[in-house]
mmCIF file of C-alpha atoms and ligand atoms in Angstrom:
data_model
loop_
_atom_site.group_PDB
_atom_site.id
_atom_site.type_symbol
_atom_site.label_atom_id
_atom_site.label_comp_id
_atom_site.label_asym_id
_atom_site.label_seq_id
_atom_site.Cartn_x
_atom_site.Cartn_y
_atom_site.Cartn_z
ATOM 1 C CA MET A 22 91.188 -89.344 44.145
ATOM 2 C CA THR A 23 92.719 -92.460 45.966
ATOM 3 C CA ASP A 24 96.292 -93.136 47.054
ATOM 4 C CA GLU A 25 96.318 -96.244 45.067
ATOM 5 C CA PRO A 26 99.785 -96.726 43.531
ATOM 6 C CA THR A 27 99.675 -96.481 39.694
ATOM 7 C CA TYR A 28 103.100 -97.586 38.697
ATOM 8 C CA PHE A 29 104.463 -101.280 39.343
ATOM 9 C CA ARG A 30 107.624 -102.767 38.101
ATOM 10 C CA LYS A 31 108.500 -105.394 40.770
ATOM 11 C CA GLY A 32 105.675 -107.901 40.541
ATOM 12 C CA PHE A 33 102.559 -108.377 42.656
ATOM 13 C CA GLY A 34 103.688 -111.358 44.701
ATOM 14 C CA LEU A 35 101.414 -113.708 42.779
ATOM 15 C CA LYS A 36 104.012 -116.005 41.180
ATOM 16 C CA ASP A 37 102.719 -119.105 42.986
ATOM 17 C CA ALA A 38 99.150 -118.280 41.844
ATOM 18 C CA ILE A 39 100.062 -118.082 38.198
ATOM 19 C CA GLN A 40 102.713 -120.784 37.931
ATOM 20 C CA GLY A 41 100.276 -123.539 37.020
ATOM 21 C CA ALA A 42 98.877 -121.576 34.187
ATOM 22 C CA LEU A 43 102.376 -120.769 32.842
ATOM 23 C CA THR A 44 103.525 -124.370 32.904
ATOM 24 C CA GLU A 45 100.372 -125.418 31.170
ATOM 25 C CA ASP A 46 100.783 -122.753 28.505
ATOM 26 C CA TYR A 47 104.451 -122.898 27.747
ATOM 27 C CA HIS A 48 106.254 -125.997 29.235
ATOM 28 C CA SER A 49 107.215 -129.056 27.017
ATOM 29 C CA ALA A 50 107.840 -132.504 28.425
ATOM 30 C CA LEU A 51 109.789 -133.409 25.284
ATOM 31 C CA VAL A 52 112.123 -130.460 25.769
ATOM 32 C CA GLU A 53 112.760 -131.517 29.476
ATOM 33 C CA GLU A 54 113.486 -134.961 28.153
ATOM 34 C CA LEU A 55 116.256 -133.629 25.764
ATOM 35 C CA ARG A 56 117.675 -131.516 28.550
ATOM 36 C CA SER A 57 117.842 -134.637 30.744
ATOM 37 C CA ARG A 58 119.718 -136.383 27.981
ATOM 38 C CA GLY A 59 122.548 -133.791 27.619
ATOM 39 C CA TYR A 60 120.539 -131.906 24.953
ATOM 40 C CA VAL A 61 120.758 -134.817 22.296
ATOM 41 C CA LEU A 62 118.195 -137.344 21.254
ATOM 42 C CA SER A 63 118.975 -140.029 18.612
ATOM 43 C CA ILE A 64 116.123 -142.207 17.349
ATOM 44 C CA ASP A 65 116.474 -144.489 14.204
ATOM 45 C CA GLY A 66 119.214 -142.412 12.373
ATOM 46 C CA VAL A 67 117.663 -138.951 13.327
ATOM 47 C CA THR A 68 119.579 -136.946 15.922
ATOM 48 C CA VAL A 69 118.309 -133.791 17.296
ATOM 49 C CA ARG A 70 120.965 -131.671 18.995
ATOM 50 C CA LEU A 71 119.470 -128.844 21.001
ATOM 51 C CA ALA A 72 121.537 -125.709 21.758
ATOM 52 C CA LYS A 73 122.378 -125.548 25.318
ATOM 53 C CA GLU A 74 121.040 -122.073 25.740
ATOM 54 C CA PHE A 75 117.843 -121.389 23.848
ATOM 55 C CA GLY A 76 114.288 -119.980 24.264
ATOM 56 C CA PHE A 77 112.758 -117.719 27.004
ATOM 57 C CA CYS A 78 115.350 -115.435 28.457
ATOM 58 C CA TYR A 79 115.137 -113.876 31.867
ATOM 59 C CA GLY A 80 113.632 -110.791 30.560
ATOM 60 C CA VAL A 81 110.984 -112.629 28.745
ATOM 61 C CA ASP A 82 110.312 -114.904 31.700
ATOM 62 C CA ARG A 83 109.746 -111.834 33.662
ATOM 63 C CA ALA A 84 107.670 -109.937 31.308
ATOM 64 C CA VAL A 85 105.251 -112.986 30.662
ATOM 65 C CA GLU A 86 104.942 -113.639 34.446
ATOM 66 C CA TYR A 87 104.187 -110.213 35.264
ATOM 67 C CA ALA A 88 101.504 -109.941 32.512
ATOM 68 C CA TYR A 89 99.864 -113.136 34.039
ATOM 69 C CA GLU A 90 100.067 -111.592 37.420
ATOM 70 C CA ALA A 91 98.533 -108.330 36.332
ATOM 71 C CA ARG A 92 95.545 -110.220 34.864
ATOM 72 C CA ARG A 93 95.210 -112.018 38.220
ATOM 73 C CA LYS A 94 95.604 -108.801 40.286
ATOM 74 C CA PHE A 95 93.052 -106.860 38.210
ATOM 75 C CA PRO A 96 90.388 -109.234 37.224
ATOM 76 C CA GLU A 97 87.759 -106.579 36.818
ATOM 77 C CA ARG A 98 89.722 -103.990 35.001
ATOM 78 C CA LYS A 99 90.278 -103.431 31.447
ATOM 79 C CA ILE A 100 93.887 -104.293 30.534
ATOM 80 C CA TRP A 101 95.764 -103.006 27.747
ATOM 81 C CA LEU A 102 99.261 -103.965 26.263
ATOM 82 C CA VAL A 103 101.330 -101.589 24.363
ATOM 83 C CA GLY A 104 102.293 -103.477 21.074
ATOM 84 C CA GLU A 105 103.547 -106.994 21.749
ATOM 85 C CA ILE A 106 104.727 -108.104 25.144
ATOM 86 C CA ILE A 107 107.477 -110.016 23.220
ATOM 87 C CA HIS A 108 107.996 -111.050 19.643
ATOM 88 C CA ASN A 109 106.199 -114.347 19.638
ATOM 89 C CA PRO A 110 102.724 -114.532 18.099
ATOM 90 C CA HIS A 111 101.629 -117.431 20.429
ATOM 91 C CA VAL A 112 102.404 -115.560 23.596
ATOM 92 C CA ASN A 113 100.607 -112.362 22.291
ATOM 93 C CA ALA A 114 97.686 -114.446 21.196
ATOM 94 C CA LYS A 115 97.496 -116.280 24.703
ATOM 95 C CA LEU A 116 97.422 -112.798 26.380
ATOM 96 C CA SER A 117 94.691 -111.637 24.030
ATOM 97 C CA SER A 118 92.685 -114.837 24.966
ATOM 98 C CA MET A 119 93.055 -113.715 28.498
ATOM 99 C CA GLY A 120 91.184 -110.492 27.746
ATOM 100 C CA VAL A 121 94.311 -108.298 27.372
ATOM 101 C CA VAL A 122 93.840 -105.870 24.497
ATOM 102 C CA ILE A 123 96.819 -105.187 22.254
ATOM 103 C CA ILE A 124 97.294 -101.480 21.082
ATOM 104 C CA ARG A 125 98.743 -102.040 17.706
ATOM 105 C CA ARG A 126 101.475 -99.796 16.263
ATOM 106 C CA SER A 127 100.226 -97.670 13.275
ATOM 107 C CA GLU A 128 102.045 -97.772 9.943
ATOM 108 C CA GLU A 129 103.783 -94.561 10.996
ATOM 109 C CA GLY A 130 104.952 -96.195 14.207
ATOM 110 C CA THR A 131 102.618 -94.500 16.781
ATOM 111 C CA PHE A 132 100.243 -95.705 19.302
ATOM 112 C CA ASP A 133 96.781 -94.554 19.757
ATOM 113 C CA PHE A 134 95.935 -94.323 23.570
ATOM 114 C CA GLY A 135 92.609 -92.624 22.923
ATOM 115 C CA GLY A 136 90.703 -95.473 24.404
ATOM 116 C CA VAL A 137 92.608 -95.704 27.591
ATOM 117 C CA THR A 138 90.958 -94.347 30.654
ATOM 118 C CA SER A 139 92.330 -93.803 34.164
ATOM 119 C CA ASP A 140 90.313 -96.872 35.245
ATOM 120 C CA ASP A 141 92.258 -99.050 33.199
ATOM 121 C CA VAL A 142 95.662 -101.171 33.458
ATOM 122 C CA VAL A 143 98.340 -100.755 30.779
ATOM 123 C CA ILE A 144 101.202 -103.343 30.461
ATOM 124 C CA LEU A 145 104.408 -102.023 28.902
ATOM 125 C CA PRO A 146 106.422 -104.699 27.019
ATOM 126 C CA ALA A 147 109.786 -106.175 27.790
ATOM 127 C CA PHE A 148 111.365 -103.837 25.114
ATOM 128 C CA GLY A 149 109.935 -100.753 26.958
ATOM 129 C CA VAL A 150 108.226 -97.749 25.405
ATOM 130 C CA THR A 151 109.398 -94.296 24.271
ATOM 131 C CA LYS A 152 109.694 -91.610 26.700
ATOM 132 C CA ALA A 153 106.842 -89.762 24.968
ATOM 133 C CA ASP A 154 104.560 -92.735 25.100
ATOM 134 C CA PHE A 155 105.411 -93.194 28.870
ATOM 135 C CA ASP A 156 104.537 -89.618 29.541
ATOM 136 C CA ARG A 157 101.462 -89.863 27.615
ATOM 137 C CA LEU A 158 100.247 -92.799 29.483
ATOM 138 C CA GLY A 159 101.324 -91.239 32.863
ATOM 139 C CA ALA A 160 99.077 -88.289 32.069
ATOM 140 C CA VAL A 161 96.167 -90.573 31.685
ATOM 141 C CA GLY A 162 96.595 -91.611 35.230
ATOM 142 C CA CYS A 163 95.970 -95.385 34.471
ATOM 143 C CA VAL A 164 97.885 -98.126 36.393
ATOM 144 C CA LEU A 165 101.040 -98.927 34.515
ATOM 145 C CA VAL A 166 102.614 -102.456 34.733
ATOM 146 C CA ASP A 167 106.148 -101.832 33.466
ATOM 147 C CA THR A 168 107.770 -105.138 32.296
ATOM 148 C CA THR A 169 110.839 -103.378 30.555
ATOM 149 C CA CYS A 170 113.708 -105.676 31.016
ATOM 150 C CA GLY A 171 116.640 -104.685 33.222
ATOM 151 C CA SER A 172 119.143 -105.287 30.454
ATOM 152 C CA VAL A 173 117.153 -102.703 28.326
ATOM 153 C CA LEU A 174 117.083 -100.226 31.188
ATOM 154 C CA ASN A 175 120.883 -100.564 31.372
ATOM 155 C CA VAL A 176 121.143 -99.344 27.749
ATOM 156 C CA TRP A 177 118.821 -96.417 28.512
ATOM 157 C CA LYS A 178 121.122 -95.243 31.298
ATOM 158 C CA ARG A 179 124.052 -95.551 28.989
ATOM 159 C CA VAL A 180 122.327 -93.562 26.231
ATOM 160 C CA GLU A 181 121.053 -91.021 28.790
ATOM 161 C CA SER A 182 124.484 -90.499 30.124
ATOM 162 C CA TYR A 183 125.800 -89.756 26.575
ATOM 163 C CA ALA A 184 123.108 -87.193 26.084
ATOM 164 C CA ARG A 185 123.820 -85.581 29.477
ATOM 165 C CA ASP A 186 127.425 -85.285 28.604
ATOM 166 C CA GLY A 187 127.044 -83.951 25.107
ATOM 167 C CA PHE A 188 127.755 -87.026 23.179
ATOM 168 C CA THR A 189 125.629 -88.300 20.357
ATOM 169 C CA ALA A 190 124.286 -91.653 20.989
ATOM 170 C CA LEU A 191 125.267 -94.000 17.965
ATOM 171 C CA ILE A 192 123.082 -97.028 18.355
ATOM 172 C CA HIS A 193 123.865 -100.329 16.566
ATOM 173 C CA GLY A 194 120.187 -101.513 15.996
ATOM 174 C CA LYS A 195 117.154 -101.410 13.811
ATOM 175 C CA HIS A 196 115.568 -97.809 14.111
ATOM 176 C CA PHE A 197 112.039 -99.273 13.664
ATOM 177 C CA HIS A 198 112.407 -101.895 16.354
ATOM 178 C CA GLU A 199 110.403 -101.100 19.580
ATOM 179 C CA GLU A 200 113.527 -101.453 21.884
ATOM 180 C CA THR A 201 115.715 -99.120 19.841
ATOM 181 C CA LYS A 202 112.775 -96.553 19.403
ATOM 182 C CA ALA A 203 112.566 -96.502 23.263
ATOM 183 C CA THR A 204 116.256 -96.510 23.730
ATOM 184 C CA ALA A 205 116.884 -93.604 21.281
ATOM 185 C CA SER A 206 114.087 -91.609 22.877
ATOM 186 C CA GLN A 207 116.097 -91.550 26.155
ATOM 187 C CA VAL A 208 118.265 -88.835 24.833
ATOM 188 C CA THR A 209 115.365 -86.352 24.939
ATOM 189 C CA LYS A 210 115.784 -86.416 28.624
ATOM 190 C CA HIS A 211 118.360 -83.849 28.194
ATOM 191 C CA PRO A 212 118.212 -80.624 26.062
ATOM 192 C CA GLY A 213 120.190 -81.118 22.734
ATOM 193 C CA GLY A 214 120.306 -84.824 23.264
ATOM 194 C CA ARG A 215 120.873 -86.525 19.856
ATOM 195 C CA TYR A 216 121.021 -90.030 18.408
ATOM 196 C CA LEU A 217 122.010 -91.845 15.265
ATOM 197 C CA VAL A 218 120.974 -95.505 14.649
ATOM 198 C CA VAL A 219 123.037 -97.717 12.347
ATOM 199 C CA ARG A 220 121.808 -101.099 11.265
ATOM 200 C CA ASP A 221 125.087 -102.870 10.285
ATOM 201 C CA MET A 222 128.722 -102.246 9.499
ATOM 202 C CA ALA A 223 127.807 -101.112 6.027
ATOM 203 C CA GLU A 224 125.748 -98.242 7.397
ATOM 204 C CA ALA A 225 128.527 -97.609 10.214
ATOM 205 C CA ARG A 226 131.050 -97.325 7.446
ATOM 206 C CA LEU A 227 129.044 -94.699 5.603
ATOM 207 C CA VAL A 228 129.013 -92.525 8.923
ATOM 208 C CA CYS A 229 132.817 -93.120 9.450
ATOM 209 C CA GLU A 230 133.676 -92.114 5.955
ATOM 210 C CA PHE A 231 132.012 -88.834 6.659
ATOM 211 C CA ILE A 232 133.635 -88.422 9.908
ATOM 212 C CA GLU A 233 137.036 -88.840 8.231
ATOM 213 C CA HIS A 234 136.436 -87.022 4.928
ATOM 214 C CA GLY A 235 133.327 -84.841 5.436
ATOM 215 C CA GLN A 236 131.776 -85.697 2.083
ATOM 216 C CA GLY A 237 128.321 -86.848 0.949
ATOM 217 C CA VAL A 238 126.266 -85.277 3.560
ATOM 218 C CA GLU A 239 123.118 -85.103 1.321
ATOM 219 C CA HIS A 240 123.333 -88.947 0.805
ATOM 220 C CA LEU A 241 123.706 -89.415 4.596
ATOM 221 C CA ARG A 242 120.656 -87.228 5.276
ATOM 222 C CA GLU A 243 118.468 -89.263 2.977
ATOM 223 C CA ARG A 244 119.757 -92.649 4.062
ATOM 224 C CA PHE A 245 119.323 -91.852 7.891
ATOM 225 C CA LEU A 246 116.141 -89.922 7.530
ATOM 226 C CA LYS A 247 114.208 -92.016 9.862
ATOM 227 C CA ALA A 248 117.220 -93.090 12.083
ATOM 228 C CA VAL A 249 118.293 -89.695 13.616
ATOM 229 C CA SER A 250 116.872 -87.373 16.255
ATOM 230 C CA PRO A 251 114.922 -84.453 14.971
ATOM 231 C CA GLY A 252 117.206 -81.701 13.743
ATOM 232 C CA PHE A 253 120.282 -83.907 13.511
ATOM 233 C CA ASP A 254 123.224 -82.114 11.851
ATOM 234 C CA PHE A 255 125.816 -84.515 10.486
ATOM 235 C CA GLU A 256 128.341 -81.707 10.403
ATOM 236 C CA ARG A 257 127.890 -80.713 13.916
ATOM 237 C CA ASP A 258 126.659 -83.809 15.749
ATOM 238 C CA LEU A 259 129.525 -86.445 14.886
ATOM 239 C CA ALA A 260 132.251 -84.761 16.877
ATOM 240 C CA HIS A 261 131.591 -86.612 20.239
ATOM 241 C CA ILE A 262 130.008 -90.125 19.910
ATOM 242 C CA GLY A 263 128.808 -92.727 22.465
ATOM 243 C CA VAL A 264 128.209 -96.176 20.999
ATOM 244 C CA ALA A 265 125.537 -98.484 22.423
ATOM 245 C CA ASN A 266 123.478 -101.259 20.949
ATOM 246 C CA GLN A 267 120.062 -102.884 20.715
ATOM 247 C CA THR A 268 120.412 -105.735 23.206
ATOM 248 C CA THR A 269 119.815 -108.386 20.676
ATOM 249 C CA MET A 270 122.231 -107.533 17.859
ATOM 250 C CA LEU A 271 125.113 -109.870 16.801
ATOM 251 C CA SER A 272 127.730 -109.118 19.406
ATOM 252 C CA GLY A 273 130.721 -109.417 17.180
ATOM 253 C CA GLU A 274 129.284 -106.812 14.840
ATOM 254 C CA SER A 275 128.547 -104.312 17.597
ATOM 255 C CA LEU A 276 132.071 -104.553 18.914
ATOM 256 C CA ALA A 277 133.544 -104.085 15.412
ATOM 257 C CA ILE A 278 131.347 -101.069 14.682
ATOM 258 C CA ALA A 279 132.363 -99.423 18.075
ATOM 259 C CA ALA A 280 136.091 -99.994 17.087
ATOM 260 C CA GLU A 281 135.491 -98.581 13.623
ATOM 261 C CA VAL A 282 133.897 -95.375 14.924
ATOM 262 C CA ARG A 283 136.763 -94.881 17.416
ATOM 263 C CA ARG A 284 139.192 -95.425 14.561
ATOM 264 C CA SER A 285 137.506 -92.747 12.518
ATOM 265 C CA LEU A 286 137.359 -90.267 15.269
ATOM 266 C CA VAL A 287 141.098 -90.922 15.863
ATOM 267 C CA ALA A 288 141.905 -90.495 12.158
ATOM 268 C CA ARG A 289 139.910 -87.075 12.200
ATOM 269 C CA TYR A 290 140.951 -85.589 15.499
ATOM 270 C CA GLY A 291 143.972 -87.634 16.662
ATOM 271 C CA GLU A 292 144.583 -90.210 19.433
ATOM 272 C CA ALA A 293 145.052 -87.630 22.128
ATOM 273 C CA ASP A 294 141.592 -86.492 21.861
ATOM 274 C CA ALA A 295 140.076 -89.939 21.718
ATOM 275 C CA ALA A 296 138.932 -90.214 25.333
ATOM 276 C CA GLU A 297 137.059 -86.865 25.105
ATOM 277 C CA ARG A 298 135.398 -87.724 21.840
ATOM 278 C CA PHE A 299 134.558 -91.390 22.065
ATOM 279 C CA ARG A 300 132.799 -93.570 24.541
ATOM 280 C CA SER A 301 131.522 -97.078 24.113
ATOM 281 C CA PHE A 302 129.768 -99.796 26.190
ATOM 282 C CA ASP A 303 128.659 -103.240 24.971
ATOM 283 C CA THR A 304 125.009 -103.472 25.797
ATOM 284 C CA ILE A 305 124.406 -106.776 24.132
ATOM 285 C CA CYS A 306 122.328 -108.687 26.957
ATOM 286 C CA SER A 307 123.864 -111.704 28.606
ATOM 287 C CA ALA A 308 120.853 -113.793 27.279
ATOM 288 C CA THR A 309 121.509 -112.914 23.669
ATOM 289 C CA GLN A 310 125.199 -113.580 24.117
ATOM 290 C CA ASP A 311 124.638 -116.902 25.744
ATOM 291 C CA ARG A 312 122.182 -117.886 22.946
ATOM 292 C CA GLN A 313 124.684 -116.872 20.194
ATOM 293 C CA ASP A 314 127.554 -118.633 21.980
ATOM 294 C CA ALA A 315 125.524 -121.870 22.449
ATOM 295 C CA VAL A 316 124.690 -121.816 18.632
ATOM 296 C CA LEU A 317 128.381 -121.527 17.774
ATOM 297 C CA ARG A 318 129.127 -124.470 20.051
ATOM 298 C CA MET A 319 126.272 -126.559 18.532
ATOM 299 C CA LEU A 320 127.661 -125.824 15.102
ATOM 300 C CA GLU A 321 131.157 -127.009 16.177
ATOM 301 C CA GLU A 322 129.757 -130.169 17.744
ATOM 302 C CA GLY A 323 128.676 -130.920 14.288
ATOM 303 C CA ILE A 324 125.197 -130.786 12.755
ATOM 304 C CA ASP A 325 123.930 -131.351 9.200
ATOM 305 C CA VAL A 326 120.976 -128.748 9.193
ATOM 306 C CA ALA A 327 119.600 -126.249 11.654
ATOM 307 C CA VAL A 328 116.120 -125.292 12.569
ATOM 308 C CA VAL A 329 115.635 -122.033 14.331
ATOM 309 C CA ILE A 330 112.403 -121.330 16.037
ATOM 310 C CA GLY A 331 110.910 -117.826 16.623
ATOM 311 C CA GLY A 332 108.824 -114.958 15.701
ATOM 312 C CA TYR A 333 109.790 -113.614 12.145
ATOM 313 C CA ASN A 334 110.102 -110.115 13.677
ATOM 314 C CA SER A 335 112.317 -111.363 16.592
ATOM 315 C CA SER A 336 115.656 -109.675 16.261
ATOM 316 C CA ASN A 337 117.621 -112.284 18.284
ATOM 317 C CA THR A 338 116.021 -115.101 16.420
ATOM 318 C CA ASN A 339 116.930 -113.657 13.019
ATOM 319 C CA HIS A 340 120.525 -113.297 14.223
ATOM 320 C CA LEU A 341 120.697 -116.973 15.486
ATOM 321 C CA ALA A 342 119.402 -118.054 11.985
ATOM 322 C CA ALA A 343 121.998 -115.971 10.359
ATOM 323 C CA LEU A 344 124.800 -117.589 12.484
ATOM 324 C CA CYS A 345 123.597 -121.001 11.561
ATOM 325 C CA ALA A 346 123.191 -120.157 7.801
ATOM 326 C CA GLU A 347 126.921 -119.332 7.575
ATOM 327 C CA ARG A 348 127.791 -122.974 8.317
ATOM 328 C CA VAL A 349 124.803 -125.226 7.317
ATOM 329 C CA PRO A 350 121.395 -125.082 5.509
ATOM 330 C CA ALA A 351 119.303 -123.107 8.126
ATOM 331 C CA TYR A 352 115.502 -122.888 8.404
ATOM 332 C CA HIS A 353 113.929 -120.027 10.357
ATOM 333 C CA VAL A 354 110.395 -121.249 11.234
ATOM 334 C CA GLU A 355 107.772 -119.407 13.271
ATOM 335 C CA ASP A 356 106.334 -122.614 14.722
ATOM 336 C CA ALA A 357 105.386 -126.171 13.992
ATOM 337 C CA ALA A 358 102.890 -125.455 11.409
ATOM 338 C CA CYS A 359 105.807 -124.697 8.976
ATOM 339 C CA ILE A 360 106.804 -128.337 8.881
ATOM 340 C CA ASP A 361 104.668 -130.774 6.954
ATOM 341 C CA PRO A 362 105.996 -134.186 7.823
ATOM 342 C CA LEU A 363 103.840 -136.053 5.270
ATOM 343 C CA ALA A 364 104.795 -133.824 2.213
ATOM 344 C CA ARG A 365 108.237 -133.730 3.767
ATOM 345 C CA THR A 366 108.471 -129.862 3.417
ATOM 346 C CA ILE A 367 109.525 -127.037 5.470
ATOM 347 C CA ARG A 368 108.232 -123.392 5.102
ATOM 348 C CA HIS A 369 110.734 -120.934 6.465
ATOM 349 C CA LYS A 370 111.880 -117.388 6.337
ATOM 350 C CA ALA A 371 115.132 -117.313 4.481
ATOM 351 C CA VAL A 372 118.023 -115.339 6.096
ATOM 352 C CA GLY A 373 118.059 -111.737 5.006
ATOM 353 C CA SER A 374 114.647 -111.843 3.427
ATOM 354 C CA GLN A 375 111.138 -111.016 4.537
ATOM 355 C CA ASP A 376 109.482 -113.778 2.470
ATOM 356 C CA GLN A 377 108.726 -117.390 3.341
ATOM 357 C CA VAL A 378 109.786 -120.222 1.128
ATOM 358 C CA VAL A 379 108.738 -123.817 1.016
ATOM 359 C CA VAL A 380 111.619 -126.349 0.693
ATOM 360 C CA ALA A 381 110.878 -129.909 -0.136
ATOM 361 C CA ASN A 382 112.932 -132.879 0.997
ATOM 362 C CA TRP A 383 114.836 -130.874 3.478
ATOM 363 C CA LEU A 384 115.680 -133.839 5.515
ATOM 364 C CA PRO A 385 117.374 -136.969 3.784
ATOM 365 C CA ALA A 386 114.902 -139.700 3.335
ATOM 366 C CA SER A 387 116.966 -142.301 5.098
ATOM 367 C CA ALA A 388 120.558 -141.484 5.626
ATOM 368 C CA PRO A 389 121.660 -140.638 9.268
ATOM 369 C CA VAL A 390 121.227 -136.918 9.980
ATOM 370 C CA THR A 391 121.914 -134.510 12.766
ATOM 371 C CA VAL A 392 119.482 -131.593 13.110
ATOM 372 C CA GLY A 393 120.609 -128.623 15.244
ATOM 373 C CA VAL A 394 117.704 -126.972 16.956
ATOM 374 C CA THR A 395 117.624 -123.527 18.744
ATOM 375 C CA ALA A 396 115.078 -120.927 19.550
ATOM 376 C CA GLY A 397 114.894 -117.194 20.257
ATOM 377 C CA ALA A 398 114.571 -115.544 23.487
ATOM 378 C CA SER A 399 110.866 -115.113 22.989
ATOM 379 C CA THR A 400 109.990 -118.589 21.962
ATOM 380 C CA PRO A 401 108.241 -120.756 24.628
ATOM 381 C CA ASN A 402 109.435 -124.350 25.169
ATOM 382 C CA VAL A 403 106.068 -125.742 24.114
ATOM 383 C CA LYS A 404 106.766 -124.427 20.528
ATOM 384 C CA VAL A 405 110.116 -125.965 20.579
ATOM 385 C CA GLY A 406 108.875 -129.319 21.564
ATOM 386 C CA GLU A 407 106.333 -129.274 18.884
ATOM 387 C CA VAL A 408 108.777 -128.509 16.139
ATOM 388 C CA ILE A 409 111.214 -131.293 17.354
ATOM 389 C CA GLY A 410 108.297 -133.712 17.429
ATOM 390 C CA LEU A 411 107.621 -132.890 13.694
ATOM 391 C CA ILE A 412 111.218 -133.225 12.807
ATOM 392 C CA PHE A 413 111.078 -136.776 13.950
ATOM 393 C CA GLN A 414 107.843 -137.256 12.269
ATOM 394 C CA THR A 415 109.299 -136.250 8.994
ATOM 395 C CA ARG A 416 111.246 -139.427 9.058
ATOM 396 C CA GLY A 417 108.084 -141.405 10.198
ATOM 397 C CA ILE A 418 109.259 -141.509 13.952
ATOM 398 C CA GLU A 419 106.639 -140.823 16.644
ATOM 399 C CA VAL A 420 109.038 -139.497 19.271
ATOM 400 C CA THR A 421 106.686 -140.059 22.299
ATOM 401 C CA ALA A 422 105.997 -143.654 21.439
ATOM 402 C CA ALA A 423 109.558 -144.289 20.642
ATOM 403 C CA LEU A 424 110.585 -142.846 24.062
ATOM 404 C CA ALA A 425 107.920 -144.760 25.882
ATOM 405 C CA GLY A 426 109.330 -147.969 24.285
ATOM 406 C CA ARG A 427 112.888 -147.437 25.558
HETATM 407 S S1 LIG B 509 116.719 -110.525 24.942
HETATM 408 FE FE1 LIG B 509 117.834 -109.578 26.697
HETATM 409 S S2 LIG B 509 117.198 -107.440 26.749
HETATM 410 FE FE2 LIG B 509 115.612 -108.657 25.617
HETATM 411 S S3 LIG B 509 114.217 -109.277 27.167
HETATM 412 FE FE3 LIG B 509 115.620 -110.927 26.949
HETATM 413 S S4 LIG B 509 117.194 -110.639 28.611
HETATM 414 FE FE4 LIG B 509 116.025 -108.768 28.247
#
């Protein structure tokens, strides 16, 4: 036995040592150029307007830095990562190339920690891990490098307080998303803690209907089979509700769901009881909010088409694409490989679908066009820069050469 600490969540003080590698792996000179030009670049009839907040958020910056620091700190040790550090395939692949072994989630949503030994180091991702997984790894005695984002920890505190005070945590989120699984699991810190996850307003309405009229419980049990705590009883467990949300949901929808739940509790139990039966806290993180606000501003400034860059399983990227698609043709691309400038095609994941489609002639051949560009919180600048370069190339413009000639 040694007295070596086994739990770290405040960095190793190696930021200077890894800064060069981070810049090399994720920096984009083209993105910096756009920033210096007020986020707009126009060349020969093509204007790219970049949202003023996009890409890596503070939580992702911290998680990626911390993973690089862990590699530097423990060069001889086997390092594991629980799932993905963030939802970006390039960042995860980069960590793999540094010898970090990713423990993939099974179809059932579980992790197999059978290979982890007490000599190893395990990185916990920015979304956090469930309480059960945290306890299992703690029992192994390995070094834990916890990169869980502070904004996620805030949601955990809120949900834990609901469970402590006898409130069911109603979480606006995706029940299969790592962050929401981890958040929901916080109720297990208190005996009898309960949760229910609703994905959107339509699902929230089903719950609200039941609160108000008490009908259709069989349908609810079936619909929310995977989205409730074990032993959840719709008739017993919807009398006191605390609302929280996955940090990356659409903020307007989260607020509307909270208001709807409150309205239903008041309809059932009366206004006088509302304070005792309903609690709510907006747990959308400021980075998500800033990126959504910036997209709305970009749309208002006027764009003809939007390109949204980020992992297809990235919740916040999907929401940015949905906001754009309400106003202009919007293309959610994972990276620059989705754009073929010679064929003049773009391959993208259509909003609300899991499938990719290829669209030809997505940019007009010669007419002036303004393309709005944004990226999810897990997308590195280097990927944003590559996509912008190919947007210009689709119109035959070599952006680096064009800038050099100015
Ligand atoms: S999106 Fe928000 S909660 Fe998630 S890592 Fe970034 S700052 Fe943290």
